PDB file of C-alpha atoms in Angstrom:
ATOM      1  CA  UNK A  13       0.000   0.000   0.000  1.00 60.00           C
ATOM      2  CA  UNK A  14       1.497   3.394  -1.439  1.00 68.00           C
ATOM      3  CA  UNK A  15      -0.732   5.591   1.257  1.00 74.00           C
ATOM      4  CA  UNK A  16       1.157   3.876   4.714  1.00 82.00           C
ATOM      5  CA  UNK A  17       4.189   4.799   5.954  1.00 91.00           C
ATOM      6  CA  UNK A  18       6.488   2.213   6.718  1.00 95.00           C
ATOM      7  CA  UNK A  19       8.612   2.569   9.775  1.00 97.00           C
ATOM      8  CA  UNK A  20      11.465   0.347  10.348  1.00 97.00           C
ATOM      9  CA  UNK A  21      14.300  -0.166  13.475  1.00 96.00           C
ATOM     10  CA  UNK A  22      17.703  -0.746  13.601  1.00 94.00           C
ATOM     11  CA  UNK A  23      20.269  -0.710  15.805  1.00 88.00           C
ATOM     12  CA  UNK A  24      23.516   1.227  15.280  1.00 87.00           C
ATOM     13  CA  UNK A  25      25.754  -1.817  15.293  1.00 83.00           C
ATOM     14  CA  UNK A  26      23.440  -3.626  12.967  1.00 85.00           C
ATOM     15  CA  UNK A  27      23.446  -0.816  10.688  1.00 88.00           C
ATOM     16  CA  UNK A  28      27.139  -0.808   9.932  1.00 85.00           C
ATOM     17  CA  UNK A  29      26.976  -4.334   9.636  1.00 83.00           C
ATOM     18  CA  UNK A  30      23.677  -5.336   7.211  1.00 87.00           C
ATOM     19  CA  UNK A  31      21.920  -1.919   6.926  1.00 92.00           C
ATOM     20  CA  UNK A  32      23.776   0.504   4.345  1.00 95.00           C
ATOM     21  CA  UNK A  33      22.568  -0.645   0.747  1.00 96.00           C
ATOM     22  CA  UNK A  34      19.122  -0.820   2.427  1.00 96.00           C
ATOM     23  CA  UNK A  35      19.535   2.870   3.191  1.00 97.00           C
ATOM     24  CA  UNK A  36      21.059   3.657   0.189  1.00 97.00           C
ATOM     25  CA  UNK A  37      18.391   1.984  -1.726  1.00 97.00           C
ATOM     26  CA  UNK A  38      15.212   3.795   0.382  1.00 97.00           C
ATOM     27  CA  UNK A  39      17.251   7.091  -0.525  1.00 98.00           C
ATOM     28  CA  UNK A  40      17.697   6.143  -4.443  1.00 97.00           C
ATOM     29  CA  UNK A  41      14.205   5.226  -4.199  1.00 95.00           C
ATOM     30  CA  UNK A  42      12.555   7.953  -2.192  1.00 92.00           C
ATOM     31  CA  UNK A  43      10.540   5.179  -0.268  1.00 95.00           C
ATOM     32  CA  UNK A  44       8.002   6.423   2.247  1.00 95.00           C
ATOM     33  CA  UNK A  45       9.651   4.980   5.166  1.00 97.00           C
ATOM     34  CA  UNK A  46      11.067   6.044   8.676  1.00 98.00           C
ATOM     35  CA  UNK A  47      13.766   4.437   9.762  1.00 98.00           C
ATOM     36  CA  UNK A  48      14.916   4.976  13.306  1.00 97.00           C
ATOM     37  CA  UNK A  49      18.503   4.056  14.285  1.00 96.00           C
ATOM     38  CA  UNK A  50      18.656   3.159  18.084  1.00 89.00           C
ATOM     39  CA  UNK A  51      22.226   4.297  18.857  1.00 86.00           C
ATOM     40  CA  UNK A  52      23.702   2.847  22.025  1.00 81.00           C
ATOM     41  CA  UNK A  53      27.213   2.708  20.625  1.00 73.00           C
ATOM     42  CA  UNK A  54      27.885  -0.927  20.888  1.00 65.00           C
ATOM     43  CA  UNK A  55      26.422  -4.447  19.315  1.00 60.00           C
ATOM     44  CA  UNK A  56      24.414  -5.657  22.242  1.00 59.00           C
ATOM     45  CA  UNK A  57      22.752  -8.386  21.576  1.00 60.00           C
ATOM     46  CA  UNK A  58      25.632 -10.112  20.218  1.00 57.00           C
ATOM     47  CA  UNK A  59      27.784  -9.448  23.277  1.00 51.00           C
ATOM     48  CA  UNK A  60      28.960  -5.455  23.277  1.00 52.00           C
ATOM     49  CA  UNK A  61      31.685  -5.129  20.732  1.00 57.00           C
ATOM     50  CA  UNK A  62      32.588  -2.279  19.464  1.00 58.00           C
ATOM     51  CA  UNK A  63      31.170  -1.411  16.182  1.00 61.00           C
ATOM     52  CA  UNK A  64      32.887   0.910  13.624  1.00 58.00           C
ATOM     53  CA  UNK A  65      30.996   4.085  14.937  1.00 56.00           C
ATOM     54  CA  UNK A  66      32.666   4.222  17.919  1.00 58.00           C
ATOM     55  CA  UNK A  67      36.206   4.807  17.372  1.00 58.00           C
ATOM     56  CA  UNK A  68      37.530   1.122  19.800  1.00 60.00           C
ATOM     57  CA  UNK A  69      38.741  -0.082  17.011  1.00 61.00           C
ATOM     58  CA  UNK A  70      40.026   2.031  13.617  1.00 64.00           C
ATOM     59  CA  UNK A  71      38.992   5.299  13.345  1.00 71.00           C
ATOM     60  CA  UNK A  72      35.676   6.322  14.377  1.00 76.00           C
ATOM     61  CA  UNK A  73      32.886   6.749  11.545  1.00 81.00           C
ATOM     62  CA  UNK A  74      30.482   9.371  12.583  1.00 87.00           C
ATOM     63  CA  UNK A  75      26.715   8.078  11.604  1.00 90.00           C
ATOM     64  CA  UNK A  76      25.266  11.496  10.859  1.00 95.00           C
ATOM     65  CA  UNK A  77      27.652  12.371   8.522  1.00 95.00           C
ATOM     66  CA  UNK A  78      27.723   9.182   6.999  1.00 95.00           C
ATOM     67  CA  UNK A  79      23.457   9.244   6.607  1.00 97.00           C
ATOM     68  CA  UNK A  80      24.327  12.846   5.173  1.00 97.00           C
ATOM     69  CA  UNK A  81      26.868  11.332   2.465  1.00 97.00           C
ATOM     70  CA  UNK A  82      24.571   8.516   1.567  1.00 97.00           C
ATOM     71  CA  UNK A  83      22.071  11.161   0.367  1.00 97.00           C
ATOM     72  CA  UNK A  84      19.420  10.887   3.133  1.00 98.00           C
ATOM     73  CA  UNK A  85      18.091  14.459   3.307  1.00 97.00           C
ATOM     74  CA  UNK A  86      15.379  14.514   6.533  1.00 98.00           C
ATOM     75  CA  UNK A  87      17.557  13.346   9.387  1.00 98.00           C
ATOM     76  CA  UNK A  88      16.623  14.117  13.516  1.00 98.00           C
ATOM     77  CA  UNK A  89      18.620  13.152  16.661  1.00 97.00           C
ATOM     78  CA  UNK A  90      17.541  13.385  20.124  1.00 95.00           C
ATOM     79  CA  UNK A  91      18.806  11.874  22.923  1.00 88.00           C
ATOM     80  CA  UNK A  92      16.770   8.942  24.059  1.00 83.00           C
ATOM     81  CA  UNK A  93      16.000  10.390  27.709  1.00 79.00           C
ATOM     82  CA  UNK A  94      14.743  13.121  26.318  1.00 84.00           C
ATOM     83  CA  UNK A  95      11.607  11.917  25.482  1.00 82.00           C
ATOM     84  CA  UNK A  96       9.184  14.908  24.605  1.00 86.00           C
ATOM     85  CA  UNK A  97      11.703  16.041  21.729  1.00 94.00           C
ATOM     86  CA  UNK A  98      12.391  12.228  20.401  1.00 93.00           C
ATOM     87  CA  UNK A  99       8.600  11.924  20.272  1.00 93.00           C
ATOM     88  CA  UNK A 100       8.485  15.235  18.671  1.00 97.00           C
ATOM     89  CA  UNK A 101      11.534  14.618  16.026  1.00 98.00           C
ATOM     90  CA  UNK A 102       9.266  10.865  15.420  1.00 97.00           C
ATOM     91  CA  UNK A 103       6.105  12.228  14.768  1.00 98.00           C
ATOM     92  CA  UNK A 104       7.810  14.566  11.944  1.00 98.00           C
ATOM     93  CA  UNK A 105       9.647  12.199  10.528  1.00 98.00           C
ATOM     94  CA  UNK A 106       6.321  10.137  10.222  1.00 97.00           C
ATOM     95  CA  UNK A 107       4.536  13.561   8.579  1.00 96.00           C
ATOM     96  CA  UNK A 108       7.625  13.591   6.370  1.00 97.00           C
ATOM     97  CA  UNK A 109       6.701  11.871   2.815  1.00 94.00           C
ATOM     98  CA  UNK A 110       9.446  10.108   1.662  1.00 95.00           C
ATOM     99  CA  UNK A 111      12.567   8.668   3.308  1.00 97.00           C
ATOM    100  CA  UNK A 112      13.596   9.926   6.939  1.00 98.00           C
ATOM    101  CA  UNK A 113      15.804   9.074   9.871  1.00 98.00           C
ATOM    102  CA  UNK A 114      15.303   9.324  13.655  1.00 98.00           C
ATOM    103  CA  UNK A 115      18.327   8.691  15.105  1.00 96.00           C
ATOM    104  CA  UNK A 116      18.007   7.708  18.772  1.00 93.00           C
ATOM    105  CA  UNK A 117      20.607   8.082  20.775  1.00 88.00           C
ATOM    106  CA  UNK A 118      21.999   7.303  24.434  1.00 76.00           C
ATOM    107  CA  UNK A 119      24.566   5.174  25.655  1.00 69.00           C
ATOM    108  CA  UNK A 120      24.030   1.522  26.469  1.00 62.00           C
ATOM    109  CA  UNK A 121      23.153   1.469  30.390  1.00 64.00           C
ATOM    110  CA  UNK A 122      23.872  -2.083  30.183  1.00 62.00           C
ATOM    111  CA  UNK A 123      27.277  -1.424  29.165  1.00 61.00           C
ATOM    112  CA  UNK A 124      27.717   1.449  31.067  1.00 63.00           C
ATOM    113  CA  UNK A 125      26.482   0.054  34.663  1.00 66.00           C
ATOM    114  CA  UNK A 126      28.483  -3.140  34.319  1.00 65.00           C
ATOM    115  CA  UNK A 127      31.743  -0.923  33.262  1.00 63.00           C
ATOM    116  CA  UNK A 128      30.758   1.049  36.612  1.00 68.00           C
ATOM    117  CA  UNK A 129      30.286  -2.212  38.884  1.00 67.00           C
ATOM    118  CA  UNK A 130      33.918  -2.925  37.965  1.00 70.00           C
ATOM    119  CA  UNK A 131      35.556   0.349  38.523  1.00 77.00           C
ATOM    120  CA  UNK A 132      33.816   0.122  42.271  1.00 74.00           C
ATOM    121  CA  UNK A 133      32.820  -3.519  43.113  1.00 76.00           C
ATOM    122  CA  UNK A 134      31.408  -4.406  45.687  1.00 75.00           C
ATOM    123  CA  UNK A 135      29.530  -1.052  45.583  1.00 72.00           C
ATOM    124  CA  UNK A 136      25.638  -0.515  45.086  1.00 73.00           C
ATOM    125  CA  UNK A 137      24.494   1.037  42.293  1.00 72.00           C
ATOM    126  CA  UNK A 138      22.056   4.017  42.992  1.00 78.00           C
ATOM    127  CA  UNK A 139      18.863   4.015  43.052  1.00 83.00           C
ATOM    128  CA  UNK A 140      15.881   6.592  42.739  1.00 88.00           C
ATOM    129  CA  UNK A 141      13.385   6.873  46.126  1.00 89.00           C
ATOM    130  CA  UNK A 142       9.400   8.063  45.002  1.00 90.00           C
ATOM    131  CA  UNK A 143       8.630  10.031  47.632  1.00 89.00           C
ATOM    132  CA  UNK A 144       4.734   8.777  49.122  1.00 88.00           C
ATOM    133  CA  UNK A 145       3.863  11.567  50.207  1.00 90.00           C
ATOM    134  CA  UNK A 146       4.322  13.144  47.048  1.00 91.00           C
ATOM    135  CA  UNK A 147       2.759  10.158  44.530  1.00 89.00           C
ATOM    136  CA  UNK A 148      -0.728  10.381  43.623  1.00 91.00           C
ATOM    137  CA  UNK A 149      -0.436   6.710  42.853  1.00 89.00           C
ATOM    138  CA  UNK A 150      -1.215   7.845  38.964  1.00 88.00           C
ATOM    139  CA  UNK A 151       1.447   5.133  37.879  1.00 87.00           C
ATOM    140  CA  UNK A 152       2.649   7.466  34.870  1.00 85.00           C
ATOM    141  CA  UNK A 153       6.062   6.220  35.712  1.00 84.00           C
ATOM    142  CA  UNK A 154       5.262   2.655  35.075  1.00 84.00           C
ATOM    143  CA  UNK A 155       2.636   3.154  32.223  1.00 84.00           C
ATOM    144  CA  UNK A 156       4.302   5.538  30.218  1.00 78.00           C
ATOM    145  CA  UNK A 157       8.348   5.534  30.981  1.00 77.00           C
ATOM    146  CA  UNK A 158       8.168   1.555  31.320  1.00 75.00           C
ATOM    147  CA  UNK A 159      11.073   1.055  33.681  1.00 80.00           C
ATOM    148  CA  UNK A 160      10.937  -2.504  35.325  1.00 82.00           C
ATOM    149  CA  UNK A 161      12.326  -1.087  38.417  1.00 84.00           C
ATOM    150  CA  UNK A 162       9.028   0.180  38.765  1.00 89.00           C
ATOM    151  CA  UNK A 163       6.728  -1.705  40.478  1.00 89.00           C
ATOM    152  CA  UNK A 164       3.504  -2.058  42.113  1.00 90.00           C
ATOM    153  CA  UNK A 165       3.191  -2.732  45.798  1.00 90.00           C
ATOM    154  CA  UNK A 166       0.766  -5.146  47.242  1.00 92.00           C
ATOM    155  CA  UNK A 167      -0.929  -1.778  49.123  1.00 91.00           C
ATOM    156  CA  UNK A 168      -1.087  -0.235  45.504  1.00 88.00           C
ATOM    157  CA  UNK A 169       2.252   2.171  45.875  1.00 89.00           C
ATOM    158  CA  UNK A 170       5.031   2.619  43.946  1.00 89.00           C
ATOM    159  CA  UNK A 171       8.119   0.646  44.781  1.00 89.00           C
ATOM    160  CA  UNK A 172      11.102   0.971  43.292  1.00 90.00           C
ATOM    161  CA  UNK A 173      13.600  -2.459  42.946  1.00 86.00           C
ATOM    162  CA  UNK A 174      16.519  -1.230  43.811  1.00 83.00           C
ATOM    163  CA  UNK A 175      18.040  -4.291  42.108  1.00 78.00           C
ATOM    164  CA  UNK A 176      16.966  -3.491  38.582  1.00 79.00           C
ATOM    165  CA  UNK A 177      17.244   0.585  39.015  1.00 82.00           C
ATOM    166  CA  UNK A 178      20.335   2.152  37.884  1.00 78.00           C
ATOM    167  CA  UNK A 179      20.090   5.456  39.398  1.00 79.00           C
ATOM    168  CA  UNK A 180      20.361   7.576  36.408  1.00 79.00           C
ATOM    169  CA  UNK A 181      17.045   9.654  36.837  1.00 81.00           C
ATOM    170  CA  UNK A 182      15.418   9.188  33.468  1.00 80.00           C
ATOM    171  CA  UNK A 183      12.546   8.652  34.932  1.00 84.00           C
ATOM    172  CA  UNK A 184      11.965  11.500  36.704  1.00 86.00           C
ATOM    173  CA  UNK A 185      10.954  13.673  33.337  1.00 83.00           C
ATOM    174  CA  UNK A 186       7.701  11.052  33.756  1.00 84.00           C
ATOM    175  CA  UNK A 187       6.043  11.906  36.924  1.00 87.00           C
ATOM    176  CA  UNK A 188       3.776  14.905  37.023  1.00 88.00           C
ATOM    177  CA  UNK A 189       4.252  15.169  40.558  1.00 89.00           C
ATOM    178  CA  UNK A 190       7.970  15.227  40.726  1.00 90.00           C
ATOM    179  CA  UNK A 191       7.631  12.438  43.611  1.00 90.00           C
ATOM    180  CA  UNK A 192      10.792  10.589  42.300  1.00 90.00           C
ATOM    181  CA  UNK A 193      14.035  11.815  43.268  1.00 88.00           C
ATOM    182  CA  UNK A 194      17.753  11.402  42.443  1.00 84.00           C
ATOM    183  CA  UNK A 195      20.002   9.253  44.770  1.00 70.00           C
ATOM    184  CA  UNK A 196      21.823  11.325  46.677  1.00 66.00           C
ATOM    185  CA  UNK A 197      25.766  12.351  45.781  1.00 60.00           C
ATOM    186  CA  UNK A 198      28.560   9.938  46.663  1.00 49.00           C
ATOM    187  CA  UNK A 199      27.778   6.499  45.607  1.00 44.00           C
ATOM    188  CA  UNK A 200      29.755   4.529  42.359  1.00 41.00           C
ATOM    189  CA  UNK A 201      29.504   7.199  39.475  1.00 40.00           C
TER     190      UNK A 201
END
């Protein structure tokens, strides 16, 4: 069907790997598609390896450039915590017609809190608190963010596992009521 946009994924790794004549051929084409390129910086389902956009190995080849050089003319990035413009820079790219590129980008946290557990083992990673008092028990943070530290308490609050949390606060652009709150200064960074 001509009329329906067609939107795609791929990660950053992948598209290095298996994803350039596909590009080149949705550019040459004009195809009504967005394609958004989750950019974590590493191949991680395969095991984190470096991949050639990140400079580990060889000499670093920057993707926006690259996108720019294969011809691809509506191109967006927005970091991946900041929701409200990613949404914003997808929604665009979806009004676009023809070929367009949401890049989506933020560091794996995998990667990064396992690189942090051993520079400081032995140490707890941080966690966010909700403050109960503050929640109105709306469970924004779970419906929409869709962390799975978040979780629902047998009373009906808002726990937080403090195994599965990382601490970084991402979620805190979710709650209307501001009720979650950074760990405080001083633990493994």
């Amino acid at each position: 069907n001509d009329e329906r946009k067609v939107v795609a994924f791929i990660g950053d790794a992948t598209l290095f790997h298996a994803g350039l004549p596909g590009i080149i051929n949705a550019v040459v084409q004009n195809h009504n598609v967005t394609l958004i390129i989750m950019e974590n910086g590493t191949t991680a389902m395969t095991g984190h390896q470096p991949r050639p956009g990140t400079g580990e190995v060889g000499d670093k080849i920057p993707l926006l450039p690259l996108l720019e050089a294969l011809g691809v003319q509506f191109i967006r990035q927005a970091d991946t915590y900041n929701q409200a413009k990613l949404a914003s820079h997808i929604k665009e790219a979806l009004d676009h017609d023809g070929f367009s590129v949401v890049v989506a980008a933020h560091p794996c946290m995998l990667k990064f809190t396992r690189g942090r557990q051993r520079k400081h083992p032995g140490v707890p990673l941080p966690s966010v608190k909700i403050d109960p008092a503050t929640c109105d028990l709306s469970r924004v943070c779970i419906e929409a963010f869709g962390c799975p530290s978040f979780q629902v308490a047998e009373d009906g609050s808002v726990t937080v596992n403090e195994d599965l949390c990382i601490g970084d606060g991402s979620c805190r652009q979710t709650c209307p009521r501001e009720a979650i709150a950074l760990p405080a200064k001083g633990g493994a960074q």
